[in-house]
Structures are given as C-alpha cells and as structure tokens.
Coordinates of C-alpha atoms in Angstrom, one line a residue:
Chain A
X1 CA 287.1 60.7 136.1
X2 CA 284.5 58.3 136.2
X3 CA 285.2 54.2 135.9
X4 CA 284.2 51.2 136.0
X5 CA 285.9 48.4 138.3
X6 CA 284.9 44.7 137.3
X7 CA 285.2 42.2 140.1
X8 CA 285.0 38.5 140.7
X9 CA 281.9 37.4 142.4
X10 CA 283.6 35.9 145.0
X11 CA 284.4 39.6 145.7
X12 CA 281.0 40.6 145.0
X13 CA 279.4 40.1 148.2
X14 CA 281.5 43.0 150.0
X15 CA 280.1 45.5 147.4
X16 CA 276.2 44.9 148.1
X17 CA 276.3 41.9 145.4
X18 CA 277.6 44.2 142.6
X19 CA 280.0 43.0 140.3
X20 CA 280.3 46.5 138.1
X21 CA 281.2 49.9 140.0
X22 CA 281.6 53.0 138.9
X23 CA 284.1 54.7 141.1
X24 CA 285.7 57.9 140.7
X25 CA 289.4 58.7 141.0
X26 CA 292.3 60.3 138.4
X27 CA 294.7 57.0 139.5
X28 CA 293.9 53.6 140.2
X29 CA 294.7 54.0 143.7
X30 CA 291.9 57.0 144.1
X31 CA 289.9 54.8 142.2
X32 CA 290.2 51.9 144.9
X33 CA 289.7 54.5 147.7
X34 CA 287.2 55.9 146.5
X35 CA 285.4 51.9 146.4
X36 CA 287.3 51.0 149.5
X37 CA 285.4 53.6 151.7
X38 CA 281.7 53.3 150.2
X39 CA 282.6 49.3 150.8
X40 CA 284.5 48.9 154.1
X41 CA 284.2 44.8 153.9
X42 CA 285.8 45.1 150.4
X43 CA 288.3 47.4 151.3
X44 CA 290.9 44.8 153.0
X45 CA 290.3 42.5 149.8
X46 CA 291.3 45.1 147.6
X47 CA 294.8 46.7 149.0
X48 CA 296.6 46.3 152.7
X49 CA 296.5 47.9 155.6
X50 CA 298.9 50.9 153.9
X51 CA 297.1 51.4 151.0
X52 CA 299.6 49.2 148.3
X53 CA 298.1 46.6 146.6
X54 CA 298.8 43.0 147.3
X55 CA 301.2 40.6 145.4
X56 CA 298.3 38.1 144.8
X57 CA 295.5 40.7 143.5
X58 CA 296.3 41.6 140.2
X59 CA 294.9 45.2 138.6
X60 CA 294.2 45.2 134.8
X61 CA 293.3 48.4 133.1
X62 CA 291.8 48.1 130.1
X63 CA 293.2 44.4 129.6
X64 CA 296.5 45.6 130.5
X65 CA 298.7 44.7 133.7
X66 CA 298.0 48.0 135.7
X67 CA 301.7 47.6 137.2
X68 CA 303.0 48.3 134.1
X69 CA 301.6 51.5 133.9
X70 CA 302.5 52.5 137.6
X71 CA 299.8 50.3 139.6
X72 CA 298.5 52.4 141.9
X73 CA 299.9 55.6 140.5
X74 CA 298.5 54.5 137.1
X75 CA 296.2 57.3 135.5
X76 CA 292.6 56.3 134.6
X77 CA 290.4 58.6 131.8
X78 CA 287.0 58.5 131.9
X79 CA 285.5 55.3 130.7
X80 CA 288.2 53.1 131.5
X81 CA 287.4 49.9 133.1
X82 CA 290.0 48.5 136.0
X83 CA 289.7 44.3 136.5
X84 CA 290.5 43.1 139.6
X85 CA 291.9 39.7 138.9
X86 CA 292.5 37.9 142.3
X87 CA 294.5 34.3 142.8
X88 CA 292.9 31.2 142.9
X89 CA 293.9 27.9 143.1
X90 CA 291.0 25.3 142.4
X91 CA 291.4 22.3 140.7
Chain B
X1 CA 319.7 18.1 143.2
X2 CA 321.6 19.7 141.0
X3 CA 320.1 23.5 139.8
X4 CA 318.7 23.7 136.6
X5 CA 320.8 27.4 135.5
X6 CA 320.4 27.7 132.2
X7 CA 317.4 26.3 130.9
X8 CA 317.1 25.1 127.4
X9 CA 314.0 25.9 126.2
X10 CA 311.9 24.6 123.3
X11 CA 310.3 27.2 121.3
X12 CA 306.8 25.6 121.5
X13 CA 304.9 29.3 120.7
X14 CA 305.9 29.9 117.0
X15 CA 303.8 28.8 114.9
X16 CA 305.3 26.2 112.8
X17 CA 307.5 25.5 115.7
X18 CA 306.1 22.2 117.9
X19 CA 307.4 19.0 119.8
X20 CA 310.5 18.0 118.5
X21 CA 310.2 19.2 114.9
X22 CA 312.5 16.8 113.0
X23 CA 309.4 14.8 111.1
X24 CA 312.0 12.2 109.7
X25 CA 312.7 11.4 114.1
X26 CA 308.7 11.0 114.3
X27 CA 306.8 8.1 114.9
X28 CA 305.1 6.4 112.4
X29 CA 301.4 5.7 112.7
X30 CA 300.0 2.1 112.5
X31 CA 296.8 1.7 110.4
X32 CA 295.0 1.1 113.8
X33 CA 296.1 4.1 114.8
X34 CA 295.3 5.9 111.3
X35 CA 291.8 4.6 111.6
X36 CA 291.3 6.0 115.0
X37 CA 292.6 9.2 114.6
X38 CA 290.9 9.9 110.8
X39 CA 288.8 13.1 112.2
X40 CA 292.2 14.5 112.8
X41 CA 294.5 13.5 109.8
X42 CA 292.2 15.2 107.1
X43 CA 292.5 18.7 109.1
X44 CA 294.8 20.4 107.5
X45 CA 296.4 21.5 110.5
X46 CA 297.4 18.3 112.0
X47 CA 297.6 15.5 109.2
X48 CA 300.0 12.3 109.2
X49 CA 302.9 14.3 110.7
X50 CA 300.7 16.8 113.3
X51 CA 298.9 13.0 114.4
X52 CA 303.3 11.8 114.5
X53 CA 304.1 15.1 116.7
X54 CA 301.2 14.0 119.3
X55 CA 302.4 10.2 119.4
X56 CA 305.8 11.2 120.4
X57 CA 305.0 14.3 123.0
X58 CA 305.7 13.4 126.5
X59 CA 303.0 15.8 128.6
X60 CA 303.2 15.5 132.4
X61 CA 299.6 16.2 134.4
X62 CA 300.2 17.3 137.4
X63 CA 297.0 16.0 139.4
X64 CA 294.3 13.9 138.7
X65 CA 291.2 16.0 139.5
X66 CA 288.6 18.6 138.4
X67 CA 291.0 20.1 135.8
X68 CA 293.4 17.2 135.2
X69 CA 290.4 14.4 134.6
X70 CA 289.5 16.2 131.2
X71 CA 292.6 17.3 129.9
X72 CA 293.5 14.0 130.4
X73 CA 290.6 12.2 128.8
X74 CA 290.7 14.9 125.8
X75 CA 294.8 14.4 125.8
X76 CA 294.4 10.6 125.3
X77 CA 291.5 10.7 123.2
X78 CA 293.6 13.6 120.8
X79 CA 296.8 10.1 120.9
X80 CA 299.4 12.6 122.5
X81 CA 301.8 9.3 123.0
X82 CA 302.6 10.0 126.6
X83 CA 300.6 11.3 129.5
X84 CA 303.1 10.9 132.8
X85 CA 300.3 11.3 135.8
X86 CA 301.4 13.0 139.7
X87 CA 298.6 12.4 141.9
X88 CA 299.0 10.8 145.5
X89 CA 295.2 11.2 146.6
X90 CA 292.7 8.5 146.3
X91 CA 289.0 8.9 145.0
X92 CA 286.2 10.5 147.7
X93 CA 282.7 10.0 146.4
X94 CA 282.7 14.0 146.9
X95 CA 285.1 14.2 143.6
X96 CA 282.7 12.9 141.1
X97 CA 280.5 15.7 140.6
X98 CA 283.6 17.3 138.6
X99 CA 286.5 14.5 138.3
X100 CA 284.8 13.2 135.7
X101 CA 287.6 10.5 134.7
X102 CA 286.6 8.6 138.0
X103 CA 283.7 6.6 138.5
X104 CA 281.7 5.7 141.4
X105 CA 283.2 2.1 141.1
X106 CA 286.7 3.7 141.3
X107 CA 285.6 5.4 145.4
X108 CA 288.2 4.1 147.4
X109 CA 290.9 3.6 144.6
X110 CA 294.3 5.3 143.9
X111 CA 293.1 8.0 141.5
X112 CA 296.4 7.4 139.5
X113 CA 295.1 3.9 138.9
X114 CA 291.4 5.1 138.4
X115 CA 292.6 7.6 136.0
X116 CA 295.0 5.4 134.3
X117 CA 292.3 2.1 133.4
X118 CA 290.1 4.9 131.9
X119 CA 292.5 6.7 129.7
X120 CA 293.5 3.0 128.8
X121 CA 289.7 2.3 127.9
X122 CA 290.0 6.1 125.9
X123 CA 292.6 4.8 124.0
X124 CA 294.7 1.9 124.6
X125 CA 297.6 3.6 122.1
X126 CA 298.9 5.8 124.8
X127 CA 301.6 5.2 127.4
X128 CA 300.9 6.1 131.1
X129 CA 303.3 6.8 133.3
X130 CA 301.8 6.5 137.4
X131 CA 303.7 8.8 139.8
X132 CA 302.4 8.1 142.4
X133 CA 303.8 10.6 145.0
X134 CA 303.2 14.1 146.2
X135 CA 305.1 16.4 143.7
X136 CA 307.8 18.0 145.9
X137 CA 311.1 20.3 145.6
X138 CA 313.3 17.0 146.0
X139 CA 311.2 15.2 142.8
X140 CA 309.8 17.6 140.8
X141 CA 313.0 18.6 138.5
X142 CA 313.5 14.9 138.5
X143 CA 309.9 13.9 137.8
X144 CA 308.8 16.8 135.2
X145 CA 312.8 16.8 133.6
X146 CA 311.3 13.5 130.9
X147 CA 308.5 15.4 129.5
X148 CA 307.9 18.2 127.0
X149 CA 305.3 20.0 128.6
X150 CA 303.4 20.3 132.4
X151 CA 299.8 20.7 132.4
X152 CA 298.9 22.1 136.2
X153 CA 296.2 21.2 137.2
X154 CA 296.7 21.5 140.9
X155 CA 294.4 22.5 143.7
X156 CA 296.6 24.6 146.3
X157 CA 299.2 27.2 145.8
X158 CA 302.3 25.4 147.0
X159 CA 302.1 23.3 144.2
X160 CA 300.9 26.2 142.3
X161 CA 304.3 28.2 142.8
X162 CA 306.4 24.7 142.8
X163 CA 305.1 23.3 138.9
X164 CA 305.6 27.1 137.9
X165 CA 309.4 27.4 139.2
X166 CA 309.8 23.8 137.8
X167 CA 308.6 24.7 134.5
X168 CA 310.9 27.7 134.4
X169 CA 314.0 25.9 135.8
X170 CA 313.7 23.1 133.1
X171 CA 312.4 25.8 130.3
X172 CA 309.7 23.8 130.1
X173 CA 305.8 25.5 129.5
X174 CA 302.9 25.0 132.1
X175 CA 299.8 25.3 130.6
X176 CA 297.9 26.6 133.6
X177 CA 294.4 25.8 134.7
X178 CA 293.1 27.5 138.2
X179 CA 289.4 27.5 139.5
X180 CA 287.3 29.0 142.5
X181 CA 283.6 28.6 142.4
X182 CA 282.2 29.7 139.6
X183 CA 285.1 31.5 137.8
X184 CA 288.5 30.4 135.9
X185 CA 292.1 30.9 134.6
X186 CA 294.0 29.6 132.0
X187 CA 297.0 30.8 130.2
X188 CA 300.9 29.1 129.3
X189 CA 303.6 30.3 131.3
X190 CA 307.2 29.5 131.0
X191 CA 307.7 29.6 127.2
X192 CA 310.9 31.4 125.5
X193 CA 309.7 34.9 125.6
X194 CA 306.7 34.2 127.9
X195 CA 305.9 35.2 131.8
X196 CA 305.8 33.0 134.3
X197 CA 302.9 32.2 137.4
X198 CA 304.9 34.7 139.3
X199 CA 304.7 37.6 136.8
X200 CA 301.2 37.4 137.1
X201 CA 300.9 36.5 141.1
X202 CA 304.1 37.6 142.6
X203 CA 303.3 36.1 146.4
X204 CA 300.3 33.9 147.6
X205 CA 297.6 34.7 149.2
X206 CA 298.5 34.2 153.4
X207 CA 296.8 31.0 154.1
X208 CA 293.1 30.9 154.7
X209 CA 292.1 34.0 153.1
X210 CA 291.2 32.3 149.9
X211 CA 288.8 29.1 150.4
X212 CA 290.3 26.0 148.9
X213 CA 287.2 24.3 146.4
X214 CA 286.7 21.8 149.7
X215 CA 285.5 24.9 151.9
X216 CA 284.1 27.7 149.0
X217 CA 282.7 25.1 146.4
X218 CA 283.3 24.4 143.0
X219 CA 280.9 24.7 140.3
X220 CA 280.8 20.9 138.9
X221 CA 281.1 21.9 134.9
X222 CA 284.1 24.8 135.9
X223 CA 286.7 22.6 135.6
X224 CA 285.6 20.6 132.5
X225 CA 285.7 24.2 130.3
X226 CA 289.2 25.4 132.2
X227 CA 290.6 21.6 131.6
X228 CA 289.7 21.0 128.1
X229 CA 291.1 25.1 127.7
X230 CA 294.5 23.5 128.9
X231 CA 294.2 20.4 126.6
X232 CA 293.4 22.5 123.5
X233 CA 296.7 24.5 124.6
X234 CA 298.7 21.5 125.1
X235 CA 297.6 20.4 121.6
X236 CA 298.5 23.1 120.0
X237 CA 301.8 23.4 121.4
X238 CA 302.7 20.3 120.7
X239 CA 301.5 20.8 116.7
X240 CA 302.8 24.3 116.8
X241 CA 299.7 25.6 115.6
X242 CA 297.3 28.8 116.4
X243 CA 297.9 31.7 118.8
X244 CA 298.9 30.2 122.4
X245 CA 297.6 31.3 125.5
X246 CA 301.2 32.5 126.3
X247 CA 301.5 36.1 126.8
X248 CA 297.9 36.5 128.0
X249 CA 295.5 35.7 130.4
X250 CA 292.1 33.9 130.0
X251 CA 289.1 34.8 132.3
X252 CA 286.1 32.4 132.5
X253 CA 283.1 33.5 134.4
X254 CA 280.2 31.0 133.8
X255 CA 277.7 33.2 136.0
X256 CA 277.7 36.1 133.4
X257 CA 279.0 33.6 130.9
X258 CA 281.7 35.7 129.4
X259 CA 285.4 34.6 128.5
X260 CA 288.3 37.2 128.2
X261 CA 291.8 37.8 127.8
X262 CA 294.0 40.3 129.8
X263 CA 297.3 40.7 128.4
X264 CA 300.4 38.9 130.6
X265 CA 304.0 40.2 130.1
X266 CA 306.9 39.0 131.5
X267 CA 308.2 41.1 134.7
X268 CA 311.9 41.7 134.5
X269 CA 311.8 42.0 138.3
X270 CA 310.4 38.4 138.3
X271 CA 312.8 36.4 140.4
X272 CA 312.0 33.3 138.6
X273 CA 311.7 33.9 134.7
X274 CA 313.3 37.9 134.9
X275 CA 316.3 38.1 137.2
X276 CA 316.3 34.5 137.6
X277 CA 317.3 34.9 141.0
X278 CA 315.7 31.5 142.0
X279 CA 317.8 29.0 140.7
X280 CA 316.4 25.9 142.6
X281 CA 313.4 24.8 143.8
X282 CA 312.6 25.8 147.5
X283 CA 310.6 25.0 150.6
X284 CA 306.8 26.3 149.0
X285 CA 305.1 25.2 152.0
X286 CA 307.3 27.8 153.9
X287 CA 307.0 30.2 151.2
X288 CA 303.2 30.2 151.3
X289 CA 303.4 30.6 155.1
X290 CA 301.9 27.0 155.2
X291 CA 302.9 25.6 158.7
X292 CA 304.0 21.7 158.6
X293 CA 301.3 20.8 160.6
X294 CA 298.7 22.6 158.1
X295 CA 297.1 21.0 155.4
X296 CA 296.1 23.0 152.4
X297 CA 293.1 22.1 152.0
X298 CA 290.3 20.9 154.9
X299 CA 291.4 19.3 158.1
X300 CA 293.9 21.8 159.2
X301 CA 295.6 22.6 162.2
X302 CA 298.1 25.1 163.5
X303 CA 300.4 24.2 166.7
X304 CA 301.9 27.4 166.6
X305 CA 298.4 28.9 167.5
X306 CA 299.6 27.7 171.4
X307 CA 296.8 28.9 173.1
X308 CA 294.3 27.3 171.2
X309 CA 293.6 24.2 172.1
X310 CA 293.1 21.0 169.2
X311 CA 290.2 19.2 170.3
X312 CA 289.7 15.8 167.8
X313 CA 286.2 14.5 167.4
X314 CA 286.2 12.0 169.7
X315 CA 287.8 14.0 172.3
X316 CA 284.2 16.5 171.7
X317 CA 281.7 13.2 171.4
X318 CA 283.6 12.3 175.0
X319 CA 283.3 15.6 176.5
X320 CA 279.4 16.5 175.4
X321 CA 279.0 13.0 176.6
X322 CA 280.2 14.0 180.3
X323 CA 278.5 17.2 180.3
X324 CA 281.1 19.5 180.2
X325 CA 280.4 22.8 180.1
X326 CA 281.1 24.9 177.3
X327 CA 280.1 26.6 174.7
X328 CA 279.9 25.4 170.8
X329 CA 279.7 27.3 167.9
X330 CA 279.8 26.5 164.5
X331 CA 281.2 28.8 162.4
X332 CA 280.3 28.1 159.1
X333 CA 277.5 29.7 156.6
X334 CA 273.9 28.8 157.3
X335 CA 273.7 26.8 154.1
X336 CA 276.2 24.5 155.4
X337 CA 274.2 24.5 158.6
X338 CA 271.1 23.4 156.6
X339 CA 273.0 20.4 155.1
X340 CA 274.4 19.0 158.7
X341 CA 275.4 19.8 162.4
X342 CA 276.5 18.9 165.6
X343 CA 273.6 18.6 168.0
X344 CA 274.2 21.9 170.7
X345 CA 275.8 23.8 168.5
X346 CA 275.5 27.5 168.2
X347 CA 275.4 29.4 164.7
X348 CA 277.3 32.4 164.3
X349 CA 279.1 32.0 160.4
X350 CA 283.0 33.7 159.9
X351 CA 281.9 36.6 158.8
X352 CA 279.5 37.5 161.8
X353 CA 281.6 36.9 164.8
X354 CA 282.9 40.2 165.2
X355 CA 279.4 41.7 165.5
X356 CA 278.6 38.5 167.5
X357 CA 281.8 39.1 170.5
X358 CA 279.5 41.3 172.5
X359 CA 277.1 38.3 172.8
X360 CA 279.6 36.0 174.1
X361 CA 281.0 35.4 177.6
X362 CA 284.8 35.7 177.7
X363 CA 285.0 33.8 180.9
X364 CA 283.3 30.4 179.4
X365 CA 285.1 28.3 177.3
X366 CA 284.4 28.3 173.8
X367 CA 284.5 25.5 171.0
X368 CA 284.4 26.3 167.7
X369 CA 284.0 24.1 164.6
X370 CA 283.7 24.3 161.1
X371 CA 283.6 21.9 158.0
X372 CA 287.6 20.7 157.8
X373 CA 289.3 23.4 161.1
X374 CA 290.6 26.1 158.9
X375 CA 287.9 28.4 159.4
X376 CA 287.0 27.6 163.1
X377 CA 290.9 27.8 163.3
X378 CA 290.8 31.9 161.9
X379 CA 287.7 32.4 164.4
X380 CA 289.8 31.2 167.4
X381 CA 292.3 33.5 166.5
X382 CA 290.1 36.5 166.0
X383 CA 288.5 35.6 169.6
X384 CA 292.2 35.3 171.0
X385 CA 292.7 39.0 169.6
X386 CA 289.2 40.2 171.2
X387 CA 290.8 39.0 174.2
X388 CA 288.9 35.0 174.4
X389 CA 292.0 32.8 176.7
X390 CA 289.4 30.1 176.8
X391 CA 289.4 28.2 173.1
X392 CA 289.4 25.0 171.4
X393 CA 289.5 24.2 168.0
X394 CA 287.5 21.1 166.6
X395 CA 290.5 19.4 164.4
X396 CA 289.1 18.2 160.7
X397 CA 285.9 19.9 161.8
X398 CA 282.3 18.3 160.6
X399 CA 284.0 16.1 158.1
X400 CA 286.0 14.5 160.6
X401 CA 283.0 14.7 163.1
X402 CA 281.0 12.3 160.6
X403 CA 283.7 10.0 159.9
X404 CA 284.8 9.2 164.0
X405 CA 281.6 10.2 165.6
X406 CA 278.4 9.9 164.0
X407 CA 277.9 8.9 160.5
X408 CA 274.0 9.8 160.3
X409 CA 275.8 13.6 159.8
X410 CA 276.0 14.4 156.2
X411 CA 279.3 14.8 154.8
X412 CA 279.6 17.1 152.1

C-alpha cells in the first residue's frame, strides 16, 4: 500500500525538509517503519525506543484519531493520508 | 480543597443552547451600550438578547500573551460583560512582536495591569477581574469555579494539563489555543459530550524535547489567527450559535497556509473526562517530569543533574577573567550565533554534538551555554553519557549573560 504521511514542519527537518512522504506499509506502524528507517533523525520523533507510539504524538488517518482504529495496528489502503499531529504548547 | 465529583455542566454546544439561557435573568443594554454594539444587534444571530447573553458571561483568560492579548481585545470589543485575567508575568520588550495588547510604554509593567487599561480603553463597559497569581492546583478550582468559560491561552504544558483538568472538574469548557513556530491548534474541550486535552494528548512531552516559543520562535501573526479562533469560539458558545470547535480538532499551518480539522472523540479510557479517575487537581509540575528547580520556559536548571556543575554568569565573566582554562561551547543554532555570543566561545549547535564528541578532549573541562540553560543543560547530559565527568552548565544562558555581564550582547 502506498501513503502519504503529512508532518509538521517542525518535524520536517529530519525527513530532508519534506513535509509530504509517501511511505509504504499495510498498518500504520509498517507505515512509520518503513519512514523511520529511510529517516533515522525522524525515527525517535515518531515512535519510542520499542516501536509504540508516544502519548503526546497523535496519529490521524484520514482526519480520524488513528487509536481508534487500532493505532499502530490500524490498516492503511492505498491513498490514505496519516497526519502526524504532535503537542505544542506556545502561547 | 474540596474535589469537584460530579460536575455540573452547562450545555454550551447545542445550538440554541448558550450562557445562562433564561432571557427574562439577562442584562439589559443601556443605549450607550446599544450604540456601541449596533454592528452586532442587526445580525440576526445575536440581536438585543445574543448582545444580553455576552454582557452577563463571565469568561476567564488564562494568560495574558501571544494568544490571550487578542482574544482578549476581540472579547472586550465583542462586550462579553466579564473577562477574569491570570497572568503573574510582567511585559519584556521581546513580547511585543505578538502580544499585541501591550505596548512599548507598558515594558516593565504587570501585564495584568497593561492588559487591563487597554481592554478598558477597548471598551470601558466591561468588568476586569486582575488575578494576579500563577494559576496553581491550590487556586485554580477556586479561581476558574466564578466563570462560565476558560480560554487557555497558556505557554507551557503544566498549565496546559492543569486549565484542562480544571475545566473538566468544574464541567466547565476550555476553548484551547496552542502554538509552536509557525503552526497552530484550536479546538473546545470539556463540554457535555466533548473530549478533553488528555483525549487528544494523553502525557506530555518529557521536558526539553519540545522548544518552548522563547527557544524555537514564534511566528509574530501565529497567535493573532489561533487567538481570535478562540474568541470566535468563546462567542459562540456563549450565544449558542454555529458548529463549535468541540469534537474536532483545528490545524493552522501559515507556511503552506492551509487550515484543517481532524476529528476529536472523547477516550473512555481518559482518566480525566472517561473514567474520571482524576478527581482533584494534582502536582503538574511532577506530572510533566518538571523538576522544582526547572523553569518551563528559558533559564532552567536541574540539581538533580549532580555532576553537572551550574555556573551563573558572573561566576563565567570571573573565571574567563582569571584565565581559567577550559573549554566553551555554545550550543545553539548558527542563526542564534549570528545575532550574539560570548567572546571564546566555540560553535557546535544541539543537534551536532554527537558527531562533534570525537573532536573534543574528555580530559578538559567543558562549558556549555545556550540561550536560557535548557539546551546546554540536554548537551551536558549527552556528554555525561559519552563519558565527559568534566561539565558546567551556564545557568539562564546568553540571556542572562547580557543582563549580569555585558549588555552590548544582544538579547533576543
């Protein structure tokens, strides 16, 4: 399956200043493997040192709270597009 | 304090709905006040008794910077009746590229009092209420318990996770703002049916991994589109008008100048709005892994870091002064390098130093600094773990550099 993951620009920078990636995977998790090792600086950004995403880096899938759908385990289909939203706190 | 258990929420989200909806308990207008607010009375929307609902909301803004200086100015202007104001900072000439209900007269002065002559000037009609403190768990059910709605427009995420756990406790909506360079958030947590901070964010971030605006930078017109976001919001709670943020997320990026909403639902595993398991307000510095010594933004320190040694400004001037020897390095990006320095420093930015260990004698001592001592702080520690024994850490970094040592160094 082939997808796209948006990311913030302030995660830009790790993936060669791209904010649109197309990534391959059948699950979310294959998805940000398959980004994680073509990106080694974004890799740590994206999920912890086991592989499960983080409590403060939110994965949508088409608009919709990937955890919902299994996070990780959640299937993609070609032409899906996975958002990484992370936390901020600015103000 | 006593725990908030069951809370008693208004349904703001229904359309129809809105601050107390009894018209015959509203306000009346005055003609003053009819004159003033005529833009608003003919829509069709609002009229005599949407202009009553905004005189007699209570909304509580919980800081007084980037994102609460327009939702305040747009708040009064709209004549919500009420704006209760938490801010314990005071104005820094560095806050008026964004916080743009300070002036350049006001450097120097309580932002609470800056903040409250202008909204005065906006529109004399509305009450202010000063609270002049640093919102905490022993205040903030107290504080936020008199208004209808919190507006958070806070910079770290202690406060963050404390105005959201509020807002839930007291049932209570937080019409969220967050910013970080050049990118936003906004949505309305804490209504009836809606999620909460912590359905979307579970845990923070571990200190120091996401840049507060003082070290990463803020673009200046960011906050003005997120902030007047969270006053439309406000508004149209209070009216009970429109589709609320509530329920879903908005994106800003100004870069690629696109806005867009993911869809928020409320976790049932949430242990603030689903199981409800937190049923008082707790130690958020703690919970955010924020040491008491630590500041969240610039100028932190860690004493827990033992074998890193604090080194203040004057301690440096003293022993560059003497000849010491050592080594300094300056650990921020080469942008920041371009804007100021400390004379015998070394570049080698954050992101480098790993590739930069080789290059470095383990057996000299090395100081590091940054802009405010988080950074320089992470850089020590990543030296400690490449085996460095021999570190100091410049505390409040730069900044604090130009305001002991040397004030011909740009602050920024």
């Amino acid at each position: 399956m082939t997808v796209t993951l948006a990311l913030p620009t302030v995660l830009a920078k790790f993936a060669g200043g791209s904010r649109k990636l197309d990534a391959s995977g059948t699950t979310i998790g294959e998805v940000v493997a398959d980004v994680a090792g073509r990106f080694p600086e974004l890799a740590p950004r994206l999920r912890d040192e086991s592989g499960e995403p983080y409590p403060f880096v939110t994965f949508y899938l088409n608009d919709d709270d990937a955890r919902f759908a299994g996070g990780f385990s959640a299937a993609v289909s070609d032409g899906d597009e996975i958002i990484i939203v992370p936390a901020i706190a600015g103000g | 304090m006593t725990p908030v258990t069951s809370a008693q929420y208004t349904d703001l989200t229904t359309p129809g709905s809105g601050i107390k909806a009894d018209s015959a308990s509203l306000p009346a207008l005055t003609n003053d006040e009819i004159l003033r607010y005529s833009r608003h009375l003919i829509l069709p929307d609002v009229g005599m008794e949407g202009q009553r609902r905004l005189k007699a909301a209570r909304v509580l803004l919980v800081g007084t910077g980037g994102l609460g200086s327009p939702a305040a100015l747009y708040l009064a202007a709209a004549g919500v009746g009420t704006l209760g104001l938490v801010d314990f900072d005071v104005v820094d000439v560095t806050n008026l590229q964004r916080q743009i209900i300070h002036g350049t007269k006001d450097v120097g002065r309580s932002k609470i009092a800056s903040a409250r002559d202008r909204i005065n000037d906006v529109n004399p009609h509305v009450g202010v209420e000063s609270h002049e403190v640093a919102l905490t768990s022993a205040n903030a059910l107290e504080i936020a318990a008199e208004y209808d709605i919190i507006v958070d427009g806070t910079d770290n995420f202690p406060t963050r996770y404390l105005v959201n756990d509020t807002s839930v406790l007291l049932g209570k909506p937080n019409v969220y703002g967050s910013i970080f360079r050049f990118e936003g958030q906004a949505s309305v947590f804490a209504t009836q049916h809606g999620p909460c901070y912590r359905c979307l964010f579970r845990e923070p971030p571990p200190p120091g991994l996401v840049p507060s605006c003082a070290e990463g930078g803020v673009f200046g017109v960011l906050p003005g589109i997120i902030g007047t976001i969270q006053a439309t919001e406000t508004i149209k709670l209070i009216l009970g008008v429109g589709e609320s943020l509530a329920g879903r997320l908005l994106l800003v990026d100004t870069l690629g100048m696109q806005f867009r909403t993911m869809k928020l639902r409320r976790d049932p595993e949430c242990p603030a709005c689903g199981t409800r398991e937190i049923r008082e307000l707790i130690d958020y510095e703690h919970f955010c892994g924020v040491t008491s010594t630590q500041a969240a933004d610039s100028g932190a320190s860690d004493s827990a870091a033992s074998d890193i040694v604090e080194l203040s400004p004057r301690e440096l001037a003293a022993r560059l002064a003497r000849g010491d020897d050592f080594d300094l390095i300056d650990v921020r990006e080469p942008f920041e390098w371009e804007i100021a320095r400390i004379e015998g420093a070394r570049l080698i930015p954050l992101g480098t130093l790993g590739a930069a260990v080789p290059e470095l004698d383990p057996s000299r001592e090395l100081v590091l600094y940054c802009k405010g001592g988080v950074r320089s702080l992470t850089a020590a520690r990543e030296l400690q773990a490449a085996g460095f024994t021999r570190l100091s850490n410049v505390t409040g970094g730069i900044s604090r550099w130009s305001e002991e040592v040397d004030s011909t160094v740009a602050r920024y």
